[in-house]
Coordinates of C-alpha atoms and ligand atoms in Angstrom, one line a residue:
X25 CA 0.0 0.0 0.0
X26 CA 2.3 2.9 -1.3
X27 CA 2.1 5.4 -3.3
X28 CA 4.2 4.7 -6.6
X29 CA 6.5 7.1 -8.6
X30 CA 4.4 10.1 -6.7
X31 CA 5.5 10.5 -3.2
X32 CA 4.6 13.8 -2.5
X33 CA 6.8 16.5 -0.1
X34 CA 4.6 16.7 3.2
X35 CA 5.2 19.3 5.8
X36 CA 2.7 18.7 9.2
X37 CA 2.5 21.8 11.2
X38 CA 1.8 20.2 15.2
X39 CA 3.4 16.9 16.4
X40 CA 0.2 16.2 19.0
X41 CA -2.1 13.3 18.3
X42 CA -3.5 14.1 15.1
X43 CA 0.2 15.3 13.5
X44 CA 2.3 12.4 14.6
X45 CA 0.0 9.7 13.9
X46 CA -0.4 11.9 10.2
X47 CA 2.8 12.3 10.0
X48 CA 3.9 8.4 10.3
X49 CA 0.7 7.3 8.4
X50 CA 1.6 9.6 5.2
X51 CA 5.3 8.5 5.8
X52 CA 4.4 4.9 5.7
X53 CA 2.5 4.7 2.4
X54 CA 5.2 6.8 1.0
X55 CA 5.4 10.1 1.0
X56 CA 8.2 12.3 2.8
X57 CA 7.1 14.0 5.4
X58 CA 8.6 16.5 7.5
X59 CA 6.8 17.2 11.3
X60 CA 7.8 20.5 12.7
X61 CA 6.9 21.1 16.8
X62 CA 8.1 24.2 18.5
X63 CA 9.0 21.8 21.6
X64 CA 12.7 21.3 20.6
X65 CA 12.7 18.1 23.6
X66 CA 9.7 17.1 21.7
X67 CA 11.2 16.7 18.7
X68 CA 14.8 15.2 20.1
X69 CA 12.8 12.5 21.3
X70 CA 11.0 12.1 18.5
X71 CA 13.9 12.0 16.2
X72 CA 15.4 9.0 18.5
X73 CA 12.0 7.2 18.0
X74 CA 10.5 7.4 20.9
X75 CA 6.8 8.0 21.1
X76 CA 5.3 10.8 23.4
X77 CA 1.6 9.3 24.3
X78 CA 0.8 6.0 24.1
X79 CA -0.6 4.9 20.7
X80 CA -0.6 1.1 19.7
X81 CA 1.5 1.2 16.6
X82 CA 2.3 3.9 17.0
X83 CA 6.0 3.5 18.2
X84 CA 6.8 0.9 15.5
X85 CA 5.5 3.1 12.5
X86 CA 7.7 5.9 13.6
X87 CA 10.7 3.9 13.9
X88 CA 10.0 2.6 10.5
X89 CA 9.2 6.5 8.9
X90 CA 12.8 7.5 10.3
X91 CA 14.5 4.1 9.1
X92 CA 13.2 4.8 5.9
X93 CA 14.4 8.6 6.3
X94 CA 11.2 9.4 4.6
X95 CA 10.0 10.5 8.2
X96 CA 11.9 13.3 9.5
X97 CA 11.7 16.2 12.7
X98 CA 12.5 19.6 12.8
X99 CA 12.0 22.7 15.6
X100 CA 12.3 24.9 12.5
X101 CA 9.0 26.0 10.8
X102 CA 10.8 26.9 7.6
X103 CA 12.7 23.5 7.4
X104 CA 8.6 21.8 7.4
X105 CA 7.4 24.6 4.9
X106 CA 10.0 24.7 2.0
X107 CA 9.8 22.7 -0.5
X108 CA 6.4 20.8 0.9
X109 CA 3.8 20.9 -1.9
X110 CA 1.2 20.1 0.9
X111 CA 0.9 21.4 5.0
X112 CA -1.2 20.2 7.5
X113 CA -1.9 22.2 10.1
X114 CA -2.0 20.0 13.1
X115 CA -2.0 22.3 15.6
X116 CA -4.1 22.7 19.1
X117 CA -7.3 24.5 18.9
X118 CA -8.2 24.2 23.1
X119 CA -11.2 26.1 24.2
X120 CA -11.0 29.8 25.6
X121 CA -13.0 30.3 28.5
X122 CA -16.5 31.1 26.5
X123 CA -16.0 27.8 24.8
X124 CA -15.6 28.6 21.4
X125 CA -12.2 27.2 19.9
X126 CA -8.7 29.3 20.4
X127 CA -7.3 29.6 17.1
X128 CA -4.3 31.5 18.0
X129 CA -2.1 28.3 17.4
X130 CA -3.7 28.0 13.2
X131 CA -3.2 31.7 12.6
X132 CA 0.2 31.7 13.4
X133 CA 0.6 28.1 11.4
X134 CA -0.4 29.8 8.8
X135 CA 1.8 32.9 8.7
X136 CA 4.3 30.6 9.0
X137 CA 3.3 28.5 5.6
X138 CA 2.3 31.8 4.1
X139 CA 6.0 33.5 5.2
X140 CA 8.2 30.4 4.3
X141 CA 6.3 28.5 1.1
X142 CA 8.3 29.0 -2.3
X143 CA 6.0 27.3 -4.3
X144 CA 2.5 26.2 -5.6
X145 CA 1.5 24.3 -1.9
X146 CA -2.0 22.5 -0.7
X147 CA -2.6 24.2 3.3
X148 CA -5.0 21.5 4.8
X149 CA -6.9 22.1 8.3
X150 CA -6.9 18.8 10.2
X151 CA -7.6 20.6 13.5
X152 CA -10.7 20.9 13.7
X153 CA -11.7 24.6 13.6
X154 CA -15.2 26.3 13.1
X155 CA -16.5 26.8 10.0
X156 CA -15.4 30.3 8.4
X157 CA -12.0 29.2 9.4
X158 CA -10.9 28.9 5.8
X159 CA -11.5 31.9 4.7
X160 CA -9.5 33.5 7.5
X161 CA -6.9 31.5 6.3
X162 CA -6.7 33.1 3.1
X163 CA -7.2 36.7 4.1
X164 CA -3.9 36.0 6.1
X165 CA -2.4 34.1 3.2
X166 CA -3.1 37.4 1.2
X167 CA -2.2 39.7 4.0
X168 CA 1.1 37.8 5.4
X169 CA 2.7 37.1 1.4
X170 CA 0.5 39.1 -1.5
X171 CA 3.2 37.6 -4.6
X172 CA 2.2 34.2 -3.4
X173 CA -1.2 33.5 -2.0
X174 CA -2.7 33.2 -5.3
X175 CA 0.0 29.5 -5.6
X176 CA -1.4 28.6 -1.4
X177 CA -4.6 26.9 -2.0
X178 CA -6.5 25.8 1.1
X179 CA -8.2 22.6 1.8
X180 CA -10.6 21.2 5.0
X181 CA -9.5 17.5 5.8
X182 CA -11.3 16.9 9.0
X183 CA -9.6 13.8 10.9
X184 CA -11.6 11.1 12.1
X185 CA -9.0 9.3 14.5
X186 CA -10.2 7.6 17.5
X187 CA -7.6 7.9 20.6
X188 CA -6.4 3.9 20.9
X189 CA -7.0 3.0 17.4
X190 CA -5.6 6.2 16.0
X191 CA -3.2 4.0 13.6
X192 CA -5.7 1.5 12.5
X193 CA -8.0 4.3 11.3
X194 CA -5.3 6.2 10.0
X195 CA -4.2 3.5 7.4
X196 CA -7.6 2.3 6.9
X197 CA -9.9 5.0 7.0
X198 CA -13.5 4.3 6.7
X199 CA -13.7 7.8 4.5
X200 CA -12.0 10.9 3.4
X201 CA -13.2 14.2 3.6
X202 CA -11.8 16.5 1.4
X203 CA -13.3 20.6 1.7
X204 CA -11.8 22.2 -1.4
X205 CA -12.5 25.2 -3.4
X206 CA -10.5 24.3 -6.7
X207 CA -9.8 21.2 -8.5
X208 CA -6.3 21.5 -7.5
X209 CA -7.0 21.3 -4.1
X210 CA -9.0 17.9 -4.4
X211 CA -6.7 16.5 -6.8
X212 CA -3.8 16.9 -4.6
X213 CA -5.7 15.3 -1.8
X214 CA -6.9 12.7 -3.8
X215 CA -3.1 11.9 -4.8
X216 CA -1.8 11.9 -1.3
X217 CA -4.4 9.5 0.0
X218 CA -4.2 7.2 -3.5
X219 CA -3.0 4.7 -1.8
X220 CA -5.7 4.3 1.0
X221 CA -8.7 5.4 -1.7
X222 CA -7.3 2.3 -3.9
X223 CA -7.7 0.0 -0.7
X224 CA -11.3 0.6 -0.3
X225 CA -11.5 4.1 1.9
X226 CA -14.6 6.2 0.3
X227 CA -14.0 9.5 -0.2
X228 CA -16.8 12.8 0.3
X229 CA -15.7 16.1 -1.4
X230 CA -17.5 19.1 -0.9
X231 CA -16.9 22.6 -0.7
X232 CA -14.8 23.8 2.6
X233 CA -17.8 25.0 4.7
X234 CA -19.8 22.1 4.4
X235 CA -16.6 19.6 5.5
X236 CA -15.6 22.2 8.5
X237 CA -19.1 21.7 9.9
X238 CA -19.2 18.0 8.8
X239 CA -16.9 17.2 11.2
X240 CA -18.7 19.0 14.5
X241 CA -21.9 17.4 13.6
X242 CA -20.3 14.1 14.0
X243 CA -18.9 14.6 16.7
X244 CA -21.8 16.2 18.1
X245 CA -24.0 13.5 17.2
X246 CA -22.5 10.6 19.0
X247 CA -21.9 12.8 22.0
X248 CA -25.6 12.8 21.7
X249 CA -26.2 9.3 21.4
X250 CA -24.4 9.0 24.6
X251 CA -26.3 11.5 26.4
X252 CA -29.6 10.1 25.4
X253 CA -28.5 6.9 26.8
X254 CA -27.5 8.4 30.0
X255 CA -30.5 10.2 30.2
X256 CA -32.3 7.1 29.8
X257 CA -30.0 5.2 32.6
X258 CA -31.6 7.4 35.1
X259 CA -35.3 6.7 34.1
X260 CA -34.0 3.3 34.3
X261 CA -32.9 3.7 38.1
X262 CA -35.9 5.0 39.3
X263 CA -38.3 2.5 37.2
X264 CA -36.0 0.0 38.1
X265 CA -35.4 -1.1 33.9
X266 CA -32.7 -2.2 32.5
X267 CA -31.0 0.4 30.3
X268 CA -28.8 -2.1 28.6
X269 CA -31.5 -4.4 27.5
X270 CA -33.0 -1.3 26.0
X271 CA -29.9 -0.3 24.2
X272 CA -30.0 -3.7 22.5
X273 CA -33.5 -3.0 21.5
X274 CA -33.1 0.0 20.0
X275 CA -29.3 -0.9 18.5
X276 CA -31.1 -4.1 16.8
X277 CA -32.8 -1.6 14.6
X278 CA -30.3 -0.6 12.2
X279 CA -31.6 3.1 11.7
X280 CA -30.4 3.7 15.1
X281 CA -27.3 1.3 15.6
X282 CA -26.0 0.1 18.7
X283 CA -22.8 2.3 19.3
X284 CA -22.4 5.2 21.3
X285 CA -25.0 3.7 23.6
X286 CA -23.0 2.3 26.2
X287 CA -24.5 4.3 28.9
X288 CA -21.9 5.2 32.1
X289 CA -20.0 8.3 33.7
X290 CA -19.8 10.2 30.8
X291 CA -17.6 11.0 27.8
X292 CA -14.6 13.2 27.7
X293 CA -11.0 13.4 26.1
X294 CA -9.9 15.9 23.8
X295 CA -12.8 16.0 21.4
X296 CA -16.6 15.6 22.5
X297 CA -16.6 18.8 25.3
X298 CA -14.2 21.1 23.2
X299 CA -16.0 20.7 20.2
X300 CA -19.5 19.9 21.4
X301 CA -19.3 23.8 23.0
X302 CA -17.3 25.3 20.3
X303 CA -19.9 23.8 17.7
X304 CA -22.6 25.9 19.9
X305 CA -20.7 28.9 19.7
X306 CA -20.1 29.1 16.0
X307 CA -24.6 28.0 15.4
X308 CA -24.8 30.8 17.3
X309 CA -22.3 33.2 15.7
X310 CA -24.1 32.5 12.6
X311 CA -27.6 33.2 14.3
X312 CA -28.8 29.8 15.4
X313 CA -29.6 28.8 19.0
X314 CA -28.6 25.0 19.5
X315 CA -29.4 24.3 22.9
X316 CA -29.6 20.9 22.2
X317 CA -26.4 21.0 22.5
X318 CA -25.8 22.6 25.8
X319 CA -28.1 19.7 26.8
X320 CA -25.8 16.8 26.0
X321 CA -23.4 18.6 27.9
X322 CA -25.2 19.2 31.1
X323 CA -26.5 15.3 31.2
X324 CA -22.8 14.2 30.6
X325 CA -22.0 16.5 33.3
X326 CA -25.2 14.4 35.4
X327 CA -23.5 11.3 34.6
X328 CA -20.7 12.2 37.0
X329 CA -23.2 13.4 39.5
X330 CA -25.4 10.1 39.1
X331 CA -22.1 8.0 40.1
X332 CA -21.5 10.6 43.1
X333 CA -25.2 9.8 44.4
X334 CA -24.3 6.1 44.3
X335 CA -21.4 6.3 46.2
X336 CA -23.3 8.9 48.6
X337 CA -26.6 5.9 49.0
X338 CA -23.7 3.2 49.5
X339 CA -21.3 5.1 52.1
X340 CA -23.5 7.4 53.6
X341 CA -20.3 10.1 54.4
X342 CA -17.3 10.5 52.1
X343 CA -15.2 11.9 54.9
X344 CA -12.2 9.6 55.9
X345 CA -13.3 7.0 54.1
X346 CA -11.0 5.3 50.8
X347 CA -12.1 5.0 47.8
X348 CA -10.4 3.6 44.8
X349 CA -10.9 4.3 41.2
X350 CA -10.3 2.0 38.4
X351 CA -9.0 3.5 35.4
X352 CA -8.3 7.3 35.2
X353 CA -8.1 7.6 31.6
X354 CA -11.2 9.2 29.3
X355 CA -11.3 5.6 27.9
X356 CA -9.5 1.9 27.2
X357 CA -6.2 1.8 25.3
X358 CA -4.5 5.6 25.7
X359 CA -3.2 7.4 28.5
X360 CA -5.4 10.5 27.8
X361 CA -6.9 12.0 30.8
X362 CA -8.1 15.5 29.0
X363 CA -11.9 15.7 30.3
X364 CA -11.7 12.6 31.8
X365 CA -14.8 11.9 34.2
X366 CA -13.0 9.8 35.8
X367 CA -10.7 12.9 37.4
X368 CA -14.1 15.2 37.5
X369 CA -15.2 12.7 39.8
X370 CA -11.8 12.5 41.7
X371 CA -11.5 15.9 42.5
X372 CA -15.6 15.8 43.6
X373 CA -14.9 13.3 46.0
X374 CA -11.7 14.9 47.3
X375 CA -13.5 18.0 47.4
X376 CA -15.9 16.7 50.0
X377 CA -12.9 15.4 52.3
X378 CA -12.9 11.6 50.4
X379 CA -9.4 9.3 50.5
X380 CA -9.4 9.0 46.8
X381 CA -7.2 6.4 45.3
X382 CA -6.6 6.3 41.5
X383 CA -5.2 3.6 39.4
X384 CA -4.7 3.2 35.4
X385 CA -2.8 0.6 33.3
X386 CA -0.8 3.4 31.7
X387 CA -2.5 7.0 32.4
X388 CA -1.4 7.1 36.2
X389 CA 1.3 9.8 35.4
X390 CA -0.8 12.0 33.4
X391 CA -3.3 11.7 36.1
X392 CA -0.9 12.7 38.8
X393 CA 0.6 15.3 36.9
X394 CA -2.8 17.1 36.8
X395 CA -4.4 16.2 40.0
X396 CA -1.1 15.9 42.2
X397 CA -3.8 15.6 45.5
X398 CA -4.8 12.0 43.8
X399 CA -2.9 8.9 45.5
X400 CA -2.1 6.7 42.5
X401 CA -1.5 2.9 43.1
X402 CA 0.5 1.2 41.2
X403 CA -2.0 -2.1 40.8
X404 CA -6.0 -2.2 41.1
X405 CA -5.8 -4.6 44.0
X406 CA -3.3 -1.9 45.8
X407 CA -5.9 1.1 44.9
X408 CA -8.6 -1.6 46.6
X409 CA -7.3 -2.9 49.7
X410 CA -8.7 -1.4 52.3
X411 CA -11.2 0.8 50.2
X412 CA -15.2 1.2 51.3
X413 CA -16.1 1.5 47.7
X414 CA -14.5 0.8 44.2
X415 CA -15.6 3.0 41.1
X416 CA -15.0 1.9 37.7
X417 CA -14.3 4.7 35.4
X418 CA -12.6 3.3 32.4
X419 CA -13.7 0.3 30.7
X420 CA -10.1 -1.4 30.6
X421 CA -10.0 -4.8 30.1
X422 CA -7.5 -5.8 32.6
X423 CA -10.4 -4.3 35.1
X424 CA -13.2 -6.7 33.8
X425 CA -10.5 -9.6 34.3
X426 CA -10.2 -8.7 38.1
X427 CA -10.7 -11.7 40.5
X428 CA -13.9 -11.1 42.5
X429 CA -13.0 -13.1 45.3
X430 CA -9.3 -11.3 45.7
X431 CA -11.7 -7.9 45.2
X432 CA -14.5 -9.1 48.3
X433 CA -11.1 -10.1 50.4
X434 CA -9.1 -6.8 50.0
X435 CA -11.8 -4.1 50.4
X436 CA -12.6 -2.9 53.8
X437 CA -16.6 -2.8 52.1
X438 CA -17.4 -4.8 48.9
X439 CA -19.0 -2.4 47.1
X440 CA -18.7 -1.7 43.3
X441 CA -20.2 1.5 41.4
X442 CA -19.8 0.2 37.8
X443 CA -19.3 3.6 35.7
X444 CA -18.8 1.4 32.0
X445 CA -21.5 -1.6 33.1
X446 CA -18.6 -4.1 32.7
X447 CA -19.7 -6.9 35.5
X448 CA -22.7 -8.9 35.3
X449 CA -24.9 -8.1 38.0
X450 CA -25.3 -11.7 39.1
X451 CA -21.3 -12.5 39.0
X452 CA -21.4 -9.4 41.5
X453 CA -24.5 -10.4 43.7
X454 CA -22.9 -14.2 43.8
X455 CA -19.5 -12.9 44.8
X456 CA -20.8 -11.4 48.0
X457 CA -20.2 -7.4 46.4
X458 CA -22.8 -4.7 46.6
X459 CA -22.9 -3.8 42.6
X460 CA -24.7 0.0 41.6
X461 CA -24.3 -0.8 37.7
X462 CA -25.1 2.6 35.5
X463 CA -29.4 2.3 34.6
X464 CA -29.5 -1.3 36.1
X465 CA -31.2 -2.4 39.5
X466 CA -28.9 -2.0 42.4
X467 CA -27.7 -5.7 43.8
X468 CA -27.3 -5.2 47.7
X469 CA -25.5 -7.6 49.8
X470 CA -26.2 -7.8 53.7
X471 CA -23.0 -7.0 55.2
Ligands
UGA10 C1 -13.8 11.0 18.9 C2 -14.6 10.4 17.7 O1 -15.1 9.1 18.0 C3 -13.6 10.3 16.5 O2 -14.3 9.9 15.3 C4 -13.0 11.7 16.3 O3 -12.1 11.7 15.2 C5 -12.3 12.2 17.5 O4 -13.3 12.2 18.6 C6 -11.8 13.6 17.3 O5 -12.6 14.5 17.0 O6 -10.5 13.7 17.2 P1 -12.2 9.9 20.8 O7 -12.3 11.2 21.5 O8 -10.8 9.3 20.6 O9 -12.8 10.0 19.3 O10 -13.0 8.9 21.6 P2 -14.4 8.0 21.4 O11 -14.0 6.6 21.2 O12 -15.3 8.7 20.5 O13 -15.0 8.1 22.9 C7 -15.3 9.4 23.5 C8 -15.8 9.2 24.9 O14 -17.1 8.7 24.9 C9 -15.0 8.3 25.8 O15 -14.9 8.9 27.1 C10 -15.9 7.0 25.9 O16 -15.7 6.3 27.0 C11 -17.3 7.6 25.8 N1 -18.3 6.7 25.3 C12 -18.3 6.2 24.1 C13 -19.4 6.4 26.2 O17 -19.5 6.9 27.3 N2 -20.4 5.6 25.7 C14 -20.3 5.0 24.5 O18 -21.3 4.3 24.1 C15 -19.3 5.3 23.6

């Protein structure tokens, strides 16, 4: 799967998640690619191959990108830019306090390109950045080099990577979207992912608008499929129904589908809540009111609470007593703990004078680093021992593989508030543990 005789010059602006794992995907089906960070430490390590965030595959794709000197690291914008007929701009785009997306980070990416390109070059957004963004881009483009902004044409390639399987969907990407305004644009695009398109991935081009907004309503959409399910987890409590019975109902019917309704303590990481907000602030900006979406925010935010109020019906008083969460990270297989409920909840429980003890397969440094007040064991049996109440917040699957019987013996009180639904209710009741599933009867033991 390589691109033959046309290996394109590939400069990605932003070595974060979305740039790296662009970087070594391009790289690996041929074209040389140049990733620029301003984090000179970033880019020594990643010049000796070493990976800064877990990724499977990550680690080995980049060692083969820099074997094959195809892959290559600089700290010097103009080393990325020259010569590159196409930029990404892989930059940040956190929210600002209001919520709508900073974009201080792609304005100056692009001064940069505008300043440094000596050629005819394809500037593609993969951050995802509201729509209009474009055509900020070329004002600056015009403003920042006049000679040469008529050669910079601009292109909207949303990413649709999913943290822990970043690679796989990188290589094998169920579709392209390609924003362009000229032939050129989607003709460049269409070369660079040649190699992918001929192996099966569908491609959508439209104008740039329509793909900048594309990718917020998908986002937005299966951060509402999770909310509804959440919603419907606490109808569930109180009628005492089954919400994951119901999620196989509705999933059976393939107009609705059964993912994004796993229903639990929320979503988070990098994407749903910045995005989710900054997709209300730009329907607003161009005069519609969503509040729809403000409302899959606050339930996700309920989520959290919901798990609080179990803990609360279980313990009685948080104060001086231990309890341990399993997993820290916003979900299985990364070390990501941006938005993850599983620290909202932390620092709730701290807040109110809990011992809160954390642990993660791999996100236990990230977790400390941001919440240094969190005790972080270095196995789930450690965070356990001597705890009145276990959370599960992240869906791991050395979690799920837990001995019951070592869990019962270790915890000062057996009692499990299942944040992902990943025990059976009965395995629970049978093992002698108090088990508050998410929208599933409650299973209480007699102490
Ligand atoms: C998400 C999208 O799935 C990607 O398509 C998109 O490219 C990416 O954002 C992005 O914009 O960059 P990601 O944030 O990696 O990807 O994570 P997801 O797998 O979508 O999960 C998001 C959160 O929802 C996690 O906290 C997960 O635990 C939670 N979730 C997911 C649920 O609570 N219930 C579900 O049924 C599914």
């Amino acid at each position: 799967m390589k691109v033959e005789g046309q290996a394109t010059m590939v400069g990605v602006i932003g070595t974060g998640h979305v740039g790296l794992v662009t970087c070594v995907s391009l790289a690996e089906i041929g074209h040389r690619v140049i990733g620029y960070d301003q984090d000179p430490e970033k880019i020594s390590q990643l010049r000796s191959g070493s990976a800064p965030f877990h990724e499977p595959g990550l680690r080995e794709l980049l060692a083969r990108g820099l074997a094959s000197q195809r892959l290559s690291f600089t700290d010097d914008v103009a080393d990325c830019v020259r010569g590159a007929k196409v930029v990404f701009i892989c930059v940040g785009t956190p929210p600002r306090a209001g919520g709508e997306a900073n974009l201080v980070a792609v304005e100056r990416a692009v001064r940069d390109i505008a300043r440094h390109a000596d050629g005819p070059c394809v500037i593609v957004e993969k951050s995802t950045v509201p729509t209009g963004t474009a055509a900020r881009v070329k004002a600056t483009m015009q403003r920042e080099n006049p000679e040469r902004a008529a050669e910079l044409v601009v292109v909207s390639n949303p990413e649709f990577l999913r943290e822990g399987q970043a690679i796989q969907d990188a290589m094998r990407p169920e579709r392209i979207l390609i924003g362009a305004e000229s032939a050129a644009g989607f003709e460049t695009m269409r070369r660079l992912y040649g190699p992918l398109i001929a192996n099966g991935s569908q491609v959508f081009e439209f104008d740039v608008s329509t793909a900048e907004l594309a990718k917020y309503a998908c986002n937005a959409f299966l951060a509402l499929k999770i909310s509804f399910i959440n919603a419907l987890a606490r109808i569930c409590e109180q009628a005492q129904a089954d919400v994951v019975a119901i999620a196989e109902v509705m999933g059976s019917d393939p107009r609705i589908g059964r993912a994004f309704l796993d229903a639990g303590i929320g979503y988070g990481g990098s994407c749903f809540p910045k995005d989710l907000q900054a997709f209300d602030r730009v329907a607003r900006r161009l005069g519609y009111e969503f509040p729809l979406l403000r409302e899959v925010a606050r339930i996700n935010d309920e989520a959290v609470e919901a798990i609080a109020r179990k803990i609360n019906d279980a313990l009685w008083n948080f104060e001086g007593k231990r309890i341990a969460l399993l997993g820290l990270a916003f979900k299985p297989g990364t070390d990501d703990i941006r938005f993850s409920p599983a620290l909202v909840l932390a620092s709730k429980l701290v807040s109110e004078g809990a011992h809160v003890v954390g642990y993660d397969p791999i996100a236990e440094h990230n977790a400390k680093a941001e919440m240094p007040q969190l005790e972080v064991a270095s196995s789930a049996l450690d965070a356990l021992a001597g705890a009145s109440c276990a959370v599960v917040c992240t869906d791991w699957d050395e979690i799920k593989q837990l001995d019951l019987s070592e869990v019962r013996k270790v915890m000062a009180e057996a009692v499990v508030v299942d944040g992902r639904n990943i025990f059976d209710p009965d395995v629970m009741q049978a093992a002698g543990i108090t088990y508050y599933p998410t929208g599933r009867p409650p299973r209480r033991v007699s102490p």
